[in-house]
Structure formats: C-alpha cells, structure tokens
Short mmCIF file of N, CA and C in Angstrom, two decimals:
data_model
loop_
_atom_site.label_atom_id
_atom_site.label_comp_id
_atom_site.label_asym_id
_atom_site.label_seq_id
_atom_site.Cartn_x
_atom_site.Cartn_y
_atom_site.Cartn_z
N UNK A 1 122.60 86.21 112.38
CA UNK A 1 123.86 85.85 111.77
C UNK A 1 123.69 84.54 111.00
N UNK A 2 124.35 84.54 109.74
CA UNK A 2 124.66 82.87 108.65
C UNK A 2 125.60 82.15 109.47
N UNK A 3 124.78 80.97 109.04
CA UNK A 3 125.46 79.64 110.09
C UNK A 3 127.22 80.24 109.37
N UNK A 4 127.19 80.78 107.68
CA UNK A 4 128.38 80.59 107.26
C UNK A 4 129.72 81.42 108.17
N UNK A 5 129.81 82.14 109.40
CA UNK A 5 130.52 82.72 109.78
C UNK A 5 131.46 82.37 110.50
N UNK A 6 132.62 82.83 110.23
CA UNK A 6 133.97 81.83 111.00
C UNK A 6 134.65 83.11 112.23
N UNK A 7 134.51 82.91 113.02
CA UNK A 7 134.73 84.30 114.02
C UNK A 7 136.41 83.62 113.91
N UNK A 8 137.08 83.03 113.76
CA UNK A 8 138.37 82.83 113.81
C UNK A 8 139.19 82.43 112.82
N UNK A 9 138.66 82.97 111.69
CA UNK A 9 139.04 83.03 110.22
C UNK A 9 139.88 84.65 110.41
N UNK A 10 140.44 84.98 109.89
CA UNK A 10 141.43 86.04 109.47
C UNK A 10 140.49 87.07 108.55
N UNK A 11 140.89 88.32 108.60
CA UNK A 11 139.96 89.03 107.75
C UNK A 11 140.44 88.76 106.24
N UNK A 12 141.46 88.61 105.92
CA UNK A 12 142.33 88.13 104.83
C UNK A 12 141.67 86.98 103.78
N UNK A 13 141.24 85.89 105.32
CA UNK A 13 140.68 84.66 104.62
C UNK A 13 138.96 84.55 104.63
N UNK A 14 138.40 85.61 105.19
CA UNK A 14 136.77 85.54 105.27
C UNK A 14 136.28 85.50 103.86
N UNK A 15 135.40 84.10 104.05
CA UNK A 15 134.68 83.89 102.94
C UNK A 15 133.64 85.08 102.49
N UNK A 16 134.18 85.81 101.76
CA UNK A 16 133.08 87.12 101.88
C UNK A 16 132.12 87.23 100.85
N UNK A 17 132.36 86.12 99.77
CA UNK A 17 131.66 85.65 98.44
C UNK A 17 130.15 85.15 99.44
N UNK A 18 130.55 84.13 100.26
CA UNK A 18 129.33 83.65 100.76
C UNK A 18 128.17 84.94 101.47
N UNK A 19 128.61 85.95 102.18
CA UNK A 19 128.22 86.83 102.94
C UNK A 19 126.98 88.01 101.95
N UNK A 20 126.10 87.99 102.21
CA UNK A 20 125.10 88.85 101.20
C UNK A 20 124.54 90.00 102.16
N UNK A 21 123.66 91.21 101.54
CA UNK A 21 123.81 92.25 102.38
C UNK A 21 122.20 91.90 102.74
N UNK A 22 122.23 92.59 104.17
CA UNK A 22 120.64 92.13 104.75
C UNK A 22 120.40 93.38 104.70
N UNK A 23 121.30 94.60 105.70
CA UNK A 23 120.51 96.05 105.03
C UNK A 23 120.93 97.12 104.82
N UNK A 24 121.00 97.57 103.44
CA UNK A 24 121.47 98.62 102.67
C UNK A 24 121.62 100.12 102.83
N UNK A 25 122.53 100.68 103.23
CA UNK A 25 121.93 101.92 102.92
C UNK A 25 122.90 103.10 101.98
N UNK A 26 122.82 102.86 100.84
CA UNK A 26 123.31 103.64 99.79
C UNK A 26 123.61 104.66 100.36
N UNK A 27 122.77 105.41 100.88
CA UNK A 27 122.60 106.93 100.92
C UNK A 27 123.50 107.44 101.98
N UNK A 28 123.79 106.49 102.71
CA UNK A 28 125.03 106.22 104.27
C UNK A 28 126.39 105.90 103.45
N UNK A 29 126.18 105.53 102.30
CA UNK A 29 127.92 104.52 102.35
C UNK A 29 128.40 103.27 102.80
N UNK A 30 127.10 102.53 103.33
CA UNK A 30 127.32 101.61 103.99
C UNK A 30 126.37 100.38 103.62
N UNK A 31 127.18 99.09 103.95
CA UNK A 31 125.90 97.83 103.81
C UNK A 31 126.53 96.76 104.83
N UNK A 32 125.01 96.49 106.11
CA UNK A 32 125.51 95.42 106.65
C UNK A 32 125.21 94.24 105.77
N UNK A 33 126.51 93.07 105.91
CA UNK A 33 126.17 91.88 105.86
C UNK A 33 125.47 90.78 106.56
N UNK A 34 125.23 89.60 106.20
CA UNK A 34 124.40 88.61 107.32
C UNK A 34 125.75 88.06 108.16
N UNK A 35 126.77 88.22 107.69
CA UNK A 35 127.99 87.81 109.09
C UNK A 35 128.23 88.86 110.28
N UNK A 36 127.57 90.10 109.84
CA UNK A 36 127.65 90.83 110.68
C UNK A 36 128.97 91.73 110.46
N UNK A 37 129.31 91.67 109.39
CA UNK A 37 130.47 92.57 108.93
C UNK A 37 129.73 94.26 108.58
N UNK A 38 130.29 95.05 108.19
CA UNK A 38 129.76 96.26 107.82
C UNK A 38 131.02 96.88 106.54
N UNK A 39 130.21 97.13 105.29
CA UNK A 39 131.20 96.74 104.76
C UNK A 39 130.72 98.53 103.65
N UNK A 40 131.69 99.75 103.41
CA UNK A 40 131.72 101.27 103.56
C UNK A 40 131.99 100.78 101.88
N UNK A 41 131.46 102.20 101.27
CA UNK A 41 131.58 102.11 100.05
C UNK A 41 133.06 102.19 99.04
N UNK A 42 134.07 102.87 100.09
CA UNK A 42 135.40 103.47 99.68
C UNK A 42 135.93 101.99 100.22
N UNK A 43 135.16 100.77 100.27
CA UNK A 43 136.00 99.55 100.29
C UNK A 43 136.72 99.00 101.54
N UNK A 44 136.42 99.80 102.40
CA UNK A 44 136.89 99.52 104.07
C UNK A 44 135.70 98.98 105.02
N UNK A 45 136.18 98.02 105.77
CA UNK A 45 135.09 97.56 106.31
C UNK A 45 135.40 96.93 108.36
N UNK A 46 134.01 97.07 108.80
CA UNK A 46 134.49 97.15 110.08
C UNK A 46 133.51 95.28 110.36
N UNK A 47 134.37 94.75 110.41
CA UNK A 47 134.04 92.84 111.30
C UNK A 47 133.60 93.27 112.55
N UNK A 48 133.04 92.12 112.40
CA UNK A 48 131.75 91.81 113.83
C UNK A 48 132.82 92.12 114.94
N UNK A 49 134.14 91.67 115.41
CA UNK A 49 134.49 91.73 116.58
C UNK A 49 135.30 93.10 116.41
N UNK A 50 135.16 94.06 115.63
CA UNK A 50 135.79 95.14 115.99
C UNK A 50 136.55 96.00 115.73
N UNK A 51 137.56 94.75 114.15
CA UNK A 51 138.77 94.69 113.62
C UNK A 51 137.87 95.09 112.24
N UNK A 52 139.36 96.54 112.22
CA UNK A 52 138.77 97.24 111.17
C UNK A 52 139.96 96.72 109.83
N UNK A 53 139.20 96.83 108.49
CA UNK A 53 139.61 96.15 107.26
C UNK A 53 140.33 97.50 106.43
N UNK A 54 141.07 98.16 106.39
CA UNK A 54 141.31 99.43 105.80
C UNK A 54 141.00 99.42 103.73
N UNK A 55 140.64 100.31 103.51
CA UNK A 55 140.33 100.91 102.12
C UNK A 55 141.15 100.06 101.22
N UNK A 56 140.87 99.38 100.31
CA UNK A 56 141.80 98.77 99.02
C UNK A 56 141.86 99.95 98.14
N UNK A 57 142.57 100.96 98.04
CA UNK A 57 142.93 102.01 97.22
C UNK A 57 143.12 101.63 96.29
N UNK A 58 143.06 102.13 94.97
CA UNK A 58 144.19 102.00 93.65
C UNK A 58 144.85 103.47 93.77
N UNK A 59 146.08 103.15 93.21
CA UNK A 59 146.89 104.31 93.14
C UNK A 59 147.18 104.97 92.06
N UNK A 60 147.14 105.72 91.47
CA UNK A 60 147.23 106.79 90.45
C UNK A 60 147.63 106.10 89.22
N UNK A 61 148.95 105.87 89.89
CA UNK A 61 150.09 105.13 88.39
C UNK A 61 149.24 103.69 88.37
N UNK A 62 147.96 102.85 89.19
CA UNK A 62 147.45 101.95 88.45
C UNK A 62 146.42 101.93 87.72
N UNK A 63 145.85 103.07 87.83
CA UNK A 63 144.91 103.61 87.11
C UNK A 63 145.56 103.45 85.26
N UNK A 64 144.39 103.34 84.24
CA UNK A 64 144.52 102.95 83.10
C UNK A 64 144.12 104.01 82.32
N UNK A 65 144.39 105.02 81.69
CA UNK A 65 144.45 106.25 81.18
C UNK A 65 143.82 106.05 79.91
N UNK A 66 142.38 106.60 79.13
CA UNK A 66 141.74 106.51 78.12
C UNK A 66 142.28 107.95 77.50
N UNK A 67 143.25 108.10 76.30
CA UNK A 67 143.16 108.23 75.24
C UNK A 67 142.17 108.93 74.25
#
C-alpha cells in the first residue's frame, strides 16, 4: 500500500488522482490500485475496507448526438 492512503477519507473525497494501477487486467474489467482500491471498467469500484463505489452512468438524454 502508498504511504498516500487515507482509510478515513470518504469515498467522495479519496484522492484518487494520486492512486496509480499496480495490476492490470484488461481482459477481467478490472485494475487494482496501490491504495488498494479495485477500480471495474463500467466505473464502479470496490475500497480496501469493503465499501462499494457504484457505476457513474451517463444517461441517455446526456449523451451528445452526432449529426
């Protein structure tokens, strides 16, 4: 684990800019980070203690329609 990890930071407020992936696996959908986060390709992600981060969707009507 990076010294950078705040186990009592909010998932809201986790510095996640600092957090880089140690090991990849495309082919899963998945990449752990060095905080120990696990972070799914559809944008949902499961934190070290357990607490799961649900999907940042866009929704239809925000979608930008090419013409």
């Amino acid at each position: 684990m990076c010294s950078h990890q705040l186990p009592s930071a909010s998932a809201d407020a986790r510095p996640v800019h600092l957090a880089h992936i140690v090991a990849a696996h495309p082919e899963q959908g998945w990449n752990l980070l060095c905080d120990g986060t696990i972070v799914f390709d559809d944008s949902g992600e499961l934190l070290p203690d357990g607490r799961i981060v649900d999907p940042h969707r866009v929704t239809a009507g925000a979608l930008a329609v090419a013409a």
